[in-house]
Short mmCIF file of C-alpha atoms in Angstrom, two decimals:
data_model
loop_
_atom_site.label_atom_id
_atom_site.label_comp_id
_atom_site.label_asym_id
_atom_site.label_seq_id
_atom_site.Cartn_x
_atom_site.Cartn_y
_atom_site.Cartn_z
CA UNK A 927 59.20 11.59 -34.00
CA UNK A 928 58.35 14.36 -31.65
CA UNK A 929 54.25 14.65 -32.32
CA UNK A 930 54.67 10.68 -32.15
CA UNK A 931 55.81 10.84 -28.29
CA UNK A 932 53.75 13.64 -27.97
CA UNK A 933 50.70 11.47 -28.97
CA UNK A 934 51.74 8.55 -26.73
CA UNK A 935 51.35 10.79 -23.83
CA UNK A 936 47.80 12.72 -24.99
CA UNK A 937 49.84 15.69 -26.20
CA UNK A 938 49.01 17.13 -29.92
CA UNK A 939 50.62 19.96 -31.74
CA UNK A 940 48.90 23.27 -32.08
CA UNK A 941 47.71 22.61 -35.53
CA UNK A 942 45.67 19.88 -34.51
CA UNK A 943 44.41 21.48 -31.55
CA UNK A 944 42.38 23.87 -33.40
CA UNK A 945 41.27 21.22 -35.64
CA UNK A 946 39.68 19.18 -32.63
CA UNK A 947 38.11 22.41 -31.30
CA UNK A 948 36.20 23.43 -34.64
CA UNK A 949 35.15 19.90 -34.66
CA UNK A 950 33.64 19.92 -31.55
CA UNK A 951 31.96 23.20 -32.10
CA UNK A 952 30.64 21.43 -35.50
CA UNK A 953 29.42 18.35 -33.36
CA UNK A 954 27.47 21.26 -30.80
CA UNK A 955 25.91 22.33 -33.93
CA UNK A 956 24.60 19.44 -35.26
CA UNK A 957 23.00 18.61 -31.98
CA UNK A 958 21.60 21.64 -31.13
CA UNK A 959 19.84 21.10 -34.89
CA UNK A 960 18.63 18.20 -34.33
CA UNK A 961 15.09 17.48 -32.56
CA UNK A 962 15.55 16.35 -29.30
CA UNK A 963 14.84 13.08 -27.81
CA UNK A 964 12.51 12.08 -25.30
CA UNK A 965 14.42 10.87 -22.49
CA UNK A 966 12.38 8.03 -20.69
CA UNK A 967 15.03 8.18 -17.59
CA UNK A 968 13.13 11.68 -16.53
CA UNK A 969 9.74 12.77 -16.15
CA UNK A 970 8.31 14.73 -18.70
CA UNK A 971 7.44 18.58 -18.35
CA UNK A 972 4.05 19.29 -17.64
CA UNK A 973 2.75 21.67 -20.36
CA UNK A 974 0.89 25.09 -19.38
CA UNK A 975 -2.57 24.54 -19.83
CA UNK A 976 -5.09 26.66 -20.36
CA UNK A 977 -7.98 24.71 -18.39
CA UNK A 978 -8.32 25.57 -14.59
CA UNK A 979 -6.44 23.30 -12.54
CA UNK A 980 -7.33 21.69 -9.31
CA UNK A 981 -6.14 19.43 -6.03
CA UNK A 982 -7.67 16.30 -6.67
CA UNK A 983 -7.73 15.45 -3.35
CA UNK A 984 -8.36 18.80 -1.66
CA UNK A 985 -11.50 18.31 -3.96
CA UNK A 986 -12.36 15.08 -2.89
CA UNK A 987 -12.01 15.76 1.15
CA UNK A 988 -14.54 18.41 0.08
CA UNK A 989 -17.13 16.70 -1.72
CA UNK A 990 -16.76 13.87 1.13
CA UNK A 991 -17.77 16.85 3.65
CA UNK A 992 -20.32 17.99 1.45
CA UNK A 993 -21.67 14.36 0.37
CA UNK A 994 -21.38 13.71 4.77
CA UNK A 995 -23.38 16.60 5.49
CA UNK A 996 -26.19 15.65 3.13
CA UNK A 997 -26.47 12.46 4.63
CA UNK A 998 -27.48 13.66 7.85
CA UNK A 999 -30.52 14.51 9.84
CA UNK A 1000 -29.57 18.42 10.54
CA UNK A 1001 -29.35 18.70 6.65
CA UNK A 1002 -32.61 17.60 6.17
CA UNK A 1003 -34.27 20.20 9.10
CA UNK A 1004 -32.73 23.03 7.49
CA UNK A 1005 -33.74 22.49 4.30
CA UNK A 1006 -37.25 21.59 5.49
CA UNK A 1007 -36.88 25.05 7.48
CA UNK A 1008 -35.47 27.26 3.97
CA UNK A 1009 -38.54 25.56 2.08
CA UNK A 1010 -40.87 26.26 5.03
CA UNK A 1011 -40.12 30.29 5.00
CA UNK A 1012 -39.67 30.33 1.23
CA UNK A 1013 -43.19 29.04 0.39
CA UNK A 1014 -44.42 31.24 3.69
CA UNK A 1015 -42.71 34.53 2.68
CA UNK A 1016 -43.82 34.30 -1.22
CA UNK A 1017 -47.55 33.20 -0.12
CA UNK A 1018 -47.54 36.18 3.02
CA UNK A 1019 -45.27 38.94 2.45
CA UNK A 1020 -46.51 42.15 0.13
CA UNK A 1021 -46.37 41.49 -3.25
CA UNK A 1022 -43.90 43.87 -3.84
CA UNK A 1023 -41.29 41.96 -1.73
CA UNK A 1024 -42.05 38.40 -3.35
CA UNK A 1025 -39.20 37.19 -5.53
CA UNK A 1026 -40.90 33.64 -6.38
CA UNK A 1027 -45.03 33.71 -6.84
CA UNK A 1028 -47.33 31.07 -6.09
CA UNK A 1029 -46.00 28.11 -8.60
CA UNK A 1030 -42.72 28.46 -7.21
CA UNK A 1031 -40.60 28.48 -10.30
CA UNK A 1032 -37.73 29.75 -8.60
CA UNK A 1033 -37.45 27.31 -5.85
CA UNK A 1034 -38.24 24.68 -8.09
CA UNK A 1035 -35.02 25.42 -9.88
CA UNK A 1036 -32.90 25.93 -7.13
CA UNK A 1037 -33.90 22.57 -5.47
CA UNK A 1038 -33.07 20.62 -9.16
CA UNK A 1039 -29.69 22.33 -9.01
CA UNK A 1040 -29.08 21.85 -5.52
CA UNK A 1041 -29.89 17.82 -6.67
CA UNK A 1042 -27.95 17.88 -9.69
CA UNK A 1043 -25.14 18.52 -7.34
CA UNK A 1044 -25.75 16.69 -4.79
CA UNK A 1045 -25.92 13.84 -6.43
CA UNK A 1046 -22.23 13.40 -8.47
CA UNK A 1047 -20.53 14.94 -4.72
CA UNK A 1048 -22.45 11.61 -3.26
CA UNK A 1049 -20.91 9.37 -5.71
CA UNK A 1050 -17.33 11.10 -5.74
CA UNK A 1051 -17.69 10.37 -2.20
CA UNK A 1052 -18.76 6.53 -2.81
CA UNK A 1053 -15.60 5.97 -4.96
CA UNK A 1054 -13.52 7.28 -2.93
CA UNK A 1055 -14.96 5.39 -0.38
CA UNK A 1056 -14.91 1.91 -2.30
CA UNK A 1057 -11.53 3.03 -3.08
CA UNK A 1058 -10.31 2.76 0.38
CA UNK A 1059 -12.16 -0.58 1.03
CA UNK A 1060 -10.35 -1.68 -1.64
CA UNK A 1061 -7.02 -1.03 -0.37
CA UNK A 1062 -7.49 -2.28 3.11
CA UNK A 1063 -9.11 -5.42 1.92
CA UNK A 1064 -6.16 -6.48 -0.10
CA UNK A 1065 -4.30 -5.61 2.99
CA UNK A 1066 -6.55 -7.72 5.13
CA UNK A 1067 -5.79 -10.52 2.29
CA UNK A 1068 -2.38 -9.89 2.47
CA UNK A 1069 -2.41 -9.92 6.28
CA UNK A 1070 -4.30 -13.01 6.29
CA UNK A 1071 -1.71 -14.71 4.03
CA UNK A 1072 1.29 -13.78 6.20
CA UNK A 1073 -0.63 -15.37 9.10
CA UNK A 1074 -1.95 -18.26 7.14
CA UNK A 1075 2.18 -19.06 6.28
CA UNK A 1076 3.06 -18.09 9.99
CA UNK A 1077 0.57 -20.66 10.90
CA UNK A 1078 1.69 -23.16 8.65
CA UNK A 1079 5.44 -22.88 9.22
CA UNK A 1080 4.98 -22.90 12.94
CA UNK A 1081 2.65 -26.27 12.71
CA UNK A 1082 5.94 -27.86 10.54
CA UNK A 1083 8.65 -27.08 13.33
CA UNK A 1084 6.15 -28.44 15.95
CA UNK A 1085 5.63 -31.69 14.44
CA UNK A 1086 9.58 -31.59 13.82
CA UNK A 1087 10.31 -30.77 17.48
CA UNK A 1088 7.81 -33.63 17.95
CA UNK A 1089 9.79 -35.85 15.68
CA UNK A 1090 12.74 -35.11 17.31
CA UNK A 1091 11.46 -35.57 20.94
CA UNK A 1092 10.85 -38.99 19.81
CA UNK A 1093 14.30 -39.64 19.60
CA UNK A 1094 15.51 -38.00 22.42
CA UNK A 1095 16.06 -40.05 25.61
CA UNK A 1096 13.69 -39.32 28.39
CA UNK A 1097 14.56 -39.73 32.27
CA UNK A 1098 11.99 -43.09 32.00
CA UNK A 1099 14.13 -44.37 29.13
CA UNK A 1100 17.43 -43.93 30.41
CA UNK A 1101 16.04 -45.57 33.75
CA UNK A 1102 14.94 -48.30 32.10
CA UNK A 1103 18.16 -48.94 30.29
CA UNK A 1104 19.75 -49.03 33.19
CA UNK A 1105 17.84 -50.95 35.40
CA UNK A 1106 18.57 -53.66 32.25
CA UNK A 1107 22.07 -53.22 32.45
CA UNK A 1108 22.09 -53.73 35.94
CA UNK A 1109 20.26 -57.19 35.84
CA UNK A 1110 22.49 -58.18 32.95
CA UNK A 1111 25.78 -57.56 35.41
CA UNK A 1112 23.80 -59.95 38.09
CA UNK A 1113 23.28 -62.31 35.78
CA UNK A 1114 26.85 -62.53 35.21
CA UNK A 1115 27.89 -61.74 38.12
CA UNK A 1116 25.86 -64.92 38.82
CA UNK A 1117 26.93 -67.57 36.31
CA UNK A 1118 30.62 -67.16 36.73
CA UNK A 1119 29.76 -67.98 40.52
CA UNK A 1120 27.98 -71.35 39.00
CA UNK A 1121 30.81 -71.81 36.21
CA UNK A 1122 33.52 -71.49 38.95
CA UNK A 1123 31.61 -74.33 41.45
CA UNK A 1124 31.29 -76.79 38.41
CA UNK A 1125 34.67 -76.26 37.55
CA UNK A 1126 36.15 -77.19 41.04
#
């Protein structure tokens, strides 16, 4: 009678106790056994990697620098200038000092590499270019749409506030009206007179 009341109010006896707390050490167990879940409600962990890891956008402000730089005039002069001195030093200088003879193997190479470069920076730059036309051409569209809506709402309550002017009454109208009224009151202000005379 006693663990019964004692149940009713969340109470158990000490036997039981240690019953529920072995249990729950059992059910700790079996969890801690089992494989885990992937929880979908968090992010996942980003695994060490061996690979080098970069800013892909620190990298991209770069190569648009780079890919800006080759595009210009004062790129063009100094390389012109480095190929100028190159092909002067190795045709001039003692042949002792020459690092690249007369076929010019050396420069050669460094002006493929220099290309082979330049030329994947340019289009990094180019999609990341497009990428931001892209964006502010679906906000243009999206700007245009608002406005197109704006327009179109503000042409419906125009012709409704024309609509409703139609029905309003204008100083002209109510003038009109009453000049009416007050030739209808002559008139029989007038006739009575008449009715009156025949009547005597």
């Amino acid at each position: 009678m006693g663990t019964d009341r004692g149940r009713d109010f969340g109470l158990t006896p000490r036997g039981e106790r240690g019953e529920s707390k072995d249990r729950a050490k059992e059910r700790a167990k079996a969890q801690s056994a089992a494989p885990q879940r992937v929880r979908l409600d968090q992010p996942r962990v980003k695994r060490r990697s061996w690979l080098p890891t970069y800013d892909p956008e620190a990298f991209g402000h770069a190569s648009e620098r780079i890919a800006r730089f080759l595009g210009t005039g004062r790129f063009i002069v100094w390389m012109t200038i480095v190929i100028i001195l190159w092909v002067v030093w190795n045709t001039s200088a003692p042949p002792h000092l020459r690092w690249d003879t007369y076929p010019f193997i050396f420069l050669t190479l460094m002006l493929s590499l220099q290309a082979s470069y330049a030329a994947p920076l340019i289009l990094l730059a180019q999609n990341r270019q497009d990428d931001r036309d892209r964006v502010n051409l679906e906000q243009d569209r999206k700007q245009n749409e608002r406005s197109i809506a704006d327009t179109e709402y503000l042409t419906r309550e125009i012709a409704a506030l024309r609509m409703g002017l139609g029905e309003v009454a204008t100083r002209d109208w109510i003038r009109s009206e009453f000049q009416d009224l007050v030739k209808e009151l002559e008139q029989r202000r007038i006739f009575p007179e008449e009715s009156e005379e025949r009547d005597r």
